[in-house]
Each structure stands twice: as C-alpha cells, then as structure tokens.
PDB file of C-alpha atoms in Angstrom:
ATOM      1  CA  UNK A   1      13.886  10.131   1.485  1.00  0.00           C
ATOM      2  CA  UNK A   2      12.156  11.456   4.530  1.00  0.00           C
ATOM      3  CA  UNK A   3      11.180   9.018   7.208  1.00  0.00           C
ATOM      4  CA  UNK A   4       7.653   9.865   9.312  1.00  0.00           C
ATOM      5  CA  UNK A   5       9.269  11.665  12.491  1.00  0.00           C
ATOM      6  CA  UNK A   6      11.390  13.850   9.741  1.00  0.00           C
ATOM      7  CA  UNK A   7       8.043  14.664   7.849  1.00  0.00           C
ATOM      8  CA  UNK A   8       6.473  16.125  11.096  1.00  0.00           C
ATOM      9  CA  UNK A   9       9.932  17.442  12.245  1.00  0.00           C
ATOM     10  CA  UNK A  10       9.825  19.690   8.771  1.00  0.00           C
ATOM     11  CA  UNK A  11       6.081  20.234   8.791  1.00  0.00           C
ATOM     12  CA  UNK A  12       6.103  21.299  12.254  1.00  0.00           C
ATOM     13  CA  UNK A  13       9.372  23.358  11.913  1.00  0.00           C
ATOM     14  CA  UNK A  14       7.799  25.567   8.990  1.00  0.00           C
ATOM     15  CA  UNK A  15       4.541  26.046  11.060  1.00  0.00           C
ATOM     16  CA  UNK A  16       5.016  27.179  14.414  1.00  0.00           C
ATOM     17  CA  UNK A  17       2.488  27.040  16.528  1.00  0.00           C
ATOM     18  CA  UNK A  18      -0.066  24.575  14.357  1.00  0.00           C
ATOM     19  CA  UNK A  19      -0.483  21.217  15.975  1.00  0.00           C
ATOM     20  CA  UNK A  20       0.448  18.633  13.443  1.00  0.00           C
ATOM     21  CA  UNK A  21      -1.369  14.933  13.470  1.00  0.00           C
ATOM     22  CA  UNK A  22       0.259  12.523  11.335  1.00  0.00           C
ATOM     23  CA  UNK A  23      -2.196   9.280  10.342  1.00  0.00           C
ATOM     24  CA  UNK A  24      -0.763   5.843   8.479  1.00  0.00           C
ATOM     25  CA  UNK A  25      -3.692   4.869   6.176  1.00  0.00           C
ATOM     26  CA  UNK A  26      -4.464   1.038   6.672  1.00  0.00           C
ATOM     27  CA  UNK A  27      -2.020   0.790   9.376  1.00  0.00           C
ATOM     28  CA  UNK A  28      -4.243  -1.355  11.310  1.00  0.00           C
ATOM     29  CA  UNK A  29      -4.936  -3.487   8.291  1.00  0.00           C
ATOM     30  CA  UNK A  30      -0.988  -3.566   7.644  1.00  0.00           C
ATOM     31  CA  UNK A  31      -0.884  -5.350  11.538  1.00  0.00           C
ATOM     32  CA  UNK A  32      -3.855  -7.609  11.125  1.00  0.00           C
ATOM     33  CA  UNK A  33      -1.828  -8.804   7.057  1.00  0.00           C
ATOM     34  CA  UNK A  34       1.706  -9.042   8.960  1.00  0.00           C
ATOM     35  CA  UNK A  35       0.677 -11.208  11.782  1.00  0.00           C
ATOM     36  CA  UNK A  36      -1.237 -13.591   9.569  1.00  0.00           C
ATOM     37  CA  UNK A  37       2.440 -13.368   7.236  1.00  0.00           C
ATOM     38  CA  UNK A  38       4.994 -13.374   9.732  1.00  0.00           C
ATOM     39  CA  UNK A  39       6.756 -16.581   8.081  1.00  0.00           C
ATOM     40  CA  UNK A  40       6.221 -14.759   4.511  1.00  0.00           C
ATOM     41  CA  UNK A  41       8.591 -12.281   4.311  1.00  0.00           C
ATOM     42  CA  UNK A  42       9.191 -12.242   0.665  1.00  0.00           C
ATOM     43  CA  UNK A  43       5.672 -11.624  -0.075  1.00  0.00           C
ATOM     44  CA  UNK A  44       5.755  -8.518   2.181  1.00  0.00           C
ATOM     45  CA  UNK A  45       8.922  -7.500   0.153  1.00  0.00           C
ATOM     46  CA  UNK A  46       6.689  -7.925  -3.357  1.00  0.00           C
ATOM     47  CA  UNK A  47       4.368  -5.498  -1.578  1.00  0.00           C
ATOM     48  CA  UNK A  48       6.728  -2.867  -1.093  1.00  0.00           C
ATOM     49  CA  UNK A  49       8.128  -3.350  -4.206  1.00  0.00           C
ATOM     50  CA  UNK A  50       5.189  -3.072  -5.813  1.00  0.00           C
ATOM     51  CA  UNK A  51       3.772  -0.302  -4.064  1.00  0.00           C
ATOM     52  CA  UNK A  52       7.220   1.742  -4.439  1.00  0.00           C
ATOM     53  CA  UNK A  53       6.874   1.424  -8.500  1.00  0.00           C
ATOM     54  CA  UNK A  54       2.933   2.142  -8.812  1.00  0.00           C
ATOM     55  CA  UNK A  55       4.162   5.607  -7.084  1.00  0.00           C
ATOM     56  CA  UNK A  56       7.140   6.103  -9.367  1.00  0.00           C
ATOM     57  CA  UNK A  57       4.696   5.516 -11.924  1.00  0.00           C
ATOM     58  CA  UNK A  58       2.618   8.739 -11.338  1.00  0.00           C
ATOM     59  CA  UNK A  59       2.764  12.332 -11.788  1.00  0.00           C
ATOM     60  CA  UNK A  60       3.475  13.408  -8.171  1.00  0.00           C
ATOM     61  CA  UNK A  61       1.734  16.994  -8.381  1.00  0.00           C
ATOM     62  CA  UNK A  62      -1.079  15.651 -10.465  1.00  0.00           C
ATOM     63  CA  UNK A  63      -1.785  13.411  -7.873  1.00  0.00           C
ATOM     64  CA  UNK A  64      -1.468  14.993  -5.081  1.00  0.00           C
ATOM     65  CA  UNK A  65      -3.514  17.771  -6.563  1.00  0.00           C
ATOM     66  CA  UNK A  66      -6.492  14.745  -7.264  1.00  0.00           C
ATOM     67  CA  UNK A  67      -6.146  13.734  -3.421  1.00  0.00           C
ATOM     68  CA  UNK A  68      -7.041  17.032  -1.630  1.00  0.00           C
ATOM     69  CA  UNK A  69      -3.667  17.825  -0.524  1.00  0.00           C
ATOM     70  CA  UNK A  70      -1.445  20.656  -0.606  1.00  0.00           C
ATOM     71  CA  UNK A  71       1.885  18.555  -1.337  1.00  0.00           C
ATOM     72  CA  UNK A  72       3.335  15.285  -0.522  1.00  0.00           C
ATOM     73  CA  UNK A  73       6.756  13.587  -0.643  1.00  0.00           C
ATOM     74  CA  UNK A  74       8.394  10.258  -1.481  1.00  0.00           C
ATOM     75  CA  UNK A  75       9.402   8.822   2.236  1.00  0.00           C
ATOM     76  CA  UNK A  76      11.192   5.388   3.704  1.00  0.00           C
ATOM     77  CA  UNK A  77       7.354   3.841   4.001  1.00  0.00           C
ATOM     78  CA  UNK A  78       5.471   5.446   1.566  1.00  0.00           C
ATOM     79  CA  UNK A  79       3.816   8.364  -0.072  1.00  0.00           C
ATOM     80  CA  UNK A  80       3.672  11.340   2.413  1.00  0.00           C
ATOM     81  CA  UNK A  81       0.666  13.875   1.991  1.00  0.00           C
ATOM     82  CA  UNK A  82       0.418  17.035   4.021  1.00  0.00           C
ATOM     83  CA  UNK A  83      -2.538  19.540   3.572  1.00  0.00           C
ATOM     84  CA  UNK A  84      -4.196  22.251   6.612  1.00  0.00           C
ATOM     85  CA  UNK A  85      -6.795  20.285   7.715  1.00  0.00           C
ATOM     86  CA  UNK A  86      -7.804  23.686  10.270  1.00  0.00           C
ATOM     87  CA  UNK A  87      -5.937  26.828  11.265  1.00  0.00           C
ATOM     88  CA  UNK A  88      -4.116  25.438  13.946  1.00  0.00           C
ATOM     89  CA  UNK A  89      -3.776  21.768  12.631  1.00  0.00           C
ATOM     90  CA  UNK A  90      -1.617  20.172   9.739  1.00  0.00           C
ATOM     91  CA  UNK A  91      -2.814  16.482   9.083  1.00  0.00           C
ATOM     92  CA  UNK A  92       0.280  14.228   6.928  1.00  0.00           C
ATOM     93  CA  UNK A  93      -1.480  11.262   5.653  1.00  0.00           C
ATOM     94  CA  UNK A  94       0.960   8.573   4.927  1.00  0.00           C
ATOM     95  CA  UNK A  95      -0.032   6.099   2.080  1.00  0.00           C
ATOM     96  CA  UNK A  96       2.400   2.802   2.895  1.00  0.00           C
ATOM     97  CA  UNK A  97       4.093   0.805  -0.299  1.00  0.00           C
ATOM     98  CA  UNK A  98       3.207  -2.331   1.022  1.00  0.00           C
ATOM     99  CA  UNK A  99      -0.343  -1.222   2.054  1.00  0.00           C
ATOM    100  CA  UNK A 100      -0.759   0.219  -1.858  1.00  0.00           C
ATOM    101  CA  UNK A 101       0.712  -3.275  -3.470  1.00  0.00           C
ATOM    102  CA  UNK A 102      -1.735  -5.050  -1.405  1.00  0.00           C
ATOM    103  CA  UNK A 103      -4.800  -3.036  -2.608  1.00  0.00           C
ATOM    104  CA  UNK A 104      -3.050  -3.384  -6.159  1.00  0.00           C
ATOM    105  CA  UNK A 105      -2.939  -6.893  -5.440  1.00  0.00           C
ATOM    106  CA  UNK A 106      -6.455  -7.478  -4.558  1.00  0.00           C
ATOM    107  CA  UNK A 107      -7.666  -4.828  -6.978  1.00  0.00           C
ATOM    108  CA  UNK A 108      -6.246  -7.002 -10.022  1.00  0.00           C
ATOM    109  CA  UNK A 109      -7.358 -10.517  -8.480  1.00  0.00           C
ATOM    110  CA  UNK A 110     -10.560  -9.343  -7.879  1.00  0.00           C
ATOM    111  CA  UNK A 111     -11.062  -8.904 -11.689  1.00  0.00           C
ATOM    112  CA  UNK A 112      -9.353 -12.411 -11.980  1.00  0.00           C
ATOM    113  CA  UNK A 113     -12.448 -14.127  -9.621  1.00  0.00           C
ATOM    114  CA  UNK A 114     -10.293 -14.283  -6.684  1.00  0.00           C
ATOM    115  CA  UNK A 115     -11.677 -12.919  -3.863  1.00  0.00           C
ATOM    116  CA  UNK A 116      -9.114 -11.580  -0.618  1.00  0.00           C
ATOM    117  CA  UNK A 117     -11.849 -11.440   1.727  1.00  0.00           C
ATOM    118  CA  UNK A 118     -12.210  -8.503   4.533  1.00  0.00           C
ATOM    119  CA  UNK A 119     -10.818  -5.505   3.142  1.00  0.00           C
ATOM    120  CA  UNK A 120     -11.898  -1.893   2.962  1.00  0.00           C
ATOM    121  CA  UNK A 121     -12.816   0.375  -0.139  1.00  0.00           C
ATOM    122  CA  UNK A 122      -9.953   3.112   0.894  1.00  0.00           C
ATOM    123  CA  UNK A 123     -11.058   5.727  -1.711  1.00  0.00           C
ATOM    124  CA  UNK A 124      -7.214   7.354  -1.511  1.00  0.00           C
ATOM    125  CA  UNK A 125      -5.962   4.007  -2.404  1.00  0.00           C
ATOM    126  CA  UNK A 126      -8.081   3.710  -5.561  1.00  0.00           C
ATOM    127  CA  UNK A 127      -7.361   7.123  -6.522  1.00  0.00           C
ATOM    128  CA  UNK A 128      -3.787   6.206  -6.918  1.00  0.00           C
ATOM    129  CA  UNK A 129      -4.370   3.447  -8.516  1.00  0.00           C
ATOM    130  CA  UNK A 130      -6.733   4.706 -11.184  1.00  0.00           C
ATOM    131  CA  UNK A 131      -3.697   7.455 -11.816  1.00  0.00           C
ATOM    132  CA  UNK A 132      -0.991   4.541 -12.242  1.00  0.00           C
ATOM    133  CA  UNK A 133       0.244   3.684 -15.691  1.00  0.00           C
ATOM    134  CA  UNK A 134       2.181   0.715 -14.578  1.00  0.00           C
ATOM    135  CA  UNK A 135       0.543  -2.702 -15.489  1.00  0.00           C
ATOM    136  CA  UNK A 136       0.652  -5.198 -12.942  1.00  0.00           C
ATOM    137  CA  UNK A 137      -2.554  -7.302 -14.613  1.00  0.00           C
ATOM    138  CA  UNK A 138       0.158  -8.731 -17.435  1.00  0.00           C
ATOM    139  CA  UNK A 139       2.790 -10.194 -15.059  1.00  0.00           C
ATOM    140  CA  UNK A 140       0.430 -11.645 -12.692  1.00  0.00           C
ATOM    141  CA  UNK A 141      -1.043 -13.605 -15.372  1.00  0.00           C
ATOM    142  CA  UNK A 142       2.142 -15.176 -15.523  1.00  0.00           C
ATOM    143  CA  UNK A 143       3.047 -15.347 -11.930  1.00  0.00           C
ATOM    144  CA  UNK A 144      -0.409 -17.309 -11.638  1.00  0.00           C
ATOM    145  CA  UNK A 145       0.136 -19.720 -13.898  1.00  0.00           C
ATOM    146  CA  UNK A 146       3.226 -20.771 -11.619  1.00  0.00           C
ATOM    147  CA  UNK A 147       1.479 -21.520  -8.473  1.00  0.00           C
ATOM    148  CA  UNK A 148      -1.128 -23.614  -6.863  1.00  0.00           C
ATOM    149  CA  UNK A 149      -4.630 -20.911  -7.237  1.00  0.00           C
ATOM    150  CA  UNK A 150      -6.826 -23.254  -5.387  1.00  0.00           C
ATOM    151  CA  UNK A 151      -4.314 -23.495  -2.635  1.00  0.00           C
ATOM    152  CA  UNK A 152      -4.204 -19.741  -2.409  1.00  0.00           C
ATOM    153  CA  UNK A 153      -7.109 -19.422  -2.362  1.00  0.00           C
ATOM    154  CA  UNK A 154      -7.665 -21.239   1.280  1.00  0.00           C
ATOM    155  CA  UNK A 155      -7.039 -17.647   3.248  1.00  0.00           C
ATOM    156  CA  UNK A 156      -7.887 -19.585   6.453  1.00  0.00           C
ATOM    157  CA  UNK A 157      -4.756 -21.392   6.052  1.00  0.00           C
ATOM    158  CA  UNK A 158      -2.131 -18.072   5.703  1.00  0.00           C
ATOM    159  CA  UNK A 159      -1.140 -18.374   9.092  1.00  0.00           C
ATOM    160  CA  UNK A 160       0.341 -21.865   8.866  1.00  0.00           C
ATOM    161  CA  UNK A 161       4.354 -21.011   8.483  1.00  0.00           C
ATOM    162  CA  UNK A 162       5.448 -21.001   5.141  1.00  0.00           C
ATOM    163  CA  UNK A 163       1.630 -21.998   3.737  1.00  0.00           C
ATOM    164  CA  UNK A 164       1.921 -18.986   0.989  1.00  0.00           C
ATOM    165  CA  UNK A 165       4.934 -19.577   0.333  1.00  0.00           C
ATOM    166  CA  UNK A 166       3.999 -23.356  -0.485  1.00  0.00           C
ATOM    167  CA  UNK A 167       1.810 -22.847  -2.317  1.00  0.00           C
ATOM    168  CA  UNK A 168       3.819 -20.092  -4.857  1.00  0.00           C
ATOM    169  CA  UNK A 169       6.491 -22.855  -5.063  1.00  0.00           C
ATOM    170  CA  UNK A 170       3.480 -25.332  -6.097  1.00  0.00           C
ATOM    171  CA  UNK A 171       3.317 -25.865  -9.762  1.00  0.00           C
ATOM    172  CA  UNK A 172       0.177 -27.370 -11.231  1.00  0.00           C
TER     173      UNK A 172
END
C-alpha cells in the first residue's frame, strides 16, 4: 500500500515538470469527528474498518472510471484518485476509510430515523457508496438492538470521555 507522500512521490516522478496538489476529502470534517471522539478509539477503528471493506467491495476501474479520474490506488488511509486536472497540474484526491464508514454510517441511520446532524452531501462519497455491494444495513440492525438509541442519540454529549462508548455497552 502506498502512503500519501509515496502517491505524490510516484505521481510527481512520472510527470516532470506538472505541479501536483494532493487534497484529503472531509479532512476537516475527520478533525472536527476526532476531537469530539478522542476517548472513542474503537469507534474510529469500526470506521476504518468499515470504510476499508466498502472499497474492497467495488470494482476498482469501474469506479474510478464513475468518479472522473484517470486511476486510483488502494493506500495506508484510503482510496487514492489521481486524474490531470490542467496541463501543468495533477490533482490526487484521497477518499479516507474512516471518512467513507462515517458517511456509510450516517447514510444507513439516516434511513433508520436517526439523524447525525451537520454533515455535508460529498457527492464522491455517495458515488462509492451507491457502487458498494457490501451490506452494512443488516448488521447494524443487530448492533442497534445492543445499545442504548436514545442515548446515542444525545450528539451534544459525544465529547464527555467514554459517553459513546457508554452508551454501546448500554443494553435496553
């Protein structure tokens, strides 16, 4: 797996002379999630884990095809797509695991009634995970039915150490 400095490295390497900007979709939503998690490190893991499978799930070239980009790769944090966005400029657009299990996440709640409040409609994000064949709706059911929903459901509280954690241990 490429990491993001390799990715340029590579990019950069095979076009000399072409400026190459590399942008982290989300990121800033990834910071503002994190800091409100710090104490909830095994949801972050869940995240990544998720996000790594819904890309294993997909036809790679299909996909990238679908996006708009020329061709992407598998990396340490995510899904790395690469496409000319000018003559003299490359543009790498790196889709993060935990980033696409969040959206997943939310995606599948949503259509549950539960509402994750303050997050954007990333059109990429959907894309993939219109494409995905793996069912995450299934297993959630059940992971619901082991945890407190209504105290979940109190977003305001996330920040409290350990309050999402709680609250997955909760039974009702």
């Amino acid at each position: 797996m490429a990491t993001g400095n390799q990715m340029i490295t590579t990019v950069q390497n095979e076009n000399p002379g072409k400026k190459v900007k590399m942008n982290k979709i989300g990121n800033d939503i990834t910071t503002k999630f994190q800091e409100a998690m710090h104490s909830n490190k095994e949801f972050i893991k869940a995240l990544i884990f998720i996000g790594k499978n819904i890309i294993e799930s997909i036809n790679l070239p299909d996909c990238i095809k679908k996006l708009g980009y020329e061709w992407g790769e598998i990396g340490e944090e995510g899904l790395y797509l690469v496409k000319k966005a000018s003559n003299s400029l490359i543009k790498i657009d790196c889709v993060r695991f935990d980033i696409l299990g969040m959206f997943s996440i939310q995606k599948i709640l949503s259509s549950l009634g539960i509402k994750i409040p303050n997050l954007p409609n990333l059109n990429i994000i959907n894309t993939i995970l219109n494409i995905s064949s793996i069912d995450l709706l299934s297993p959630l059911k059940q992971i619901l039915d082991a945890f407190d929903i209504e105290c979940i459901s109190k977003v305001d509280k996330w920040e409290e150490e350990d309050y999402v954690l709680n609250c997955l241990r909760k039974k009702r």
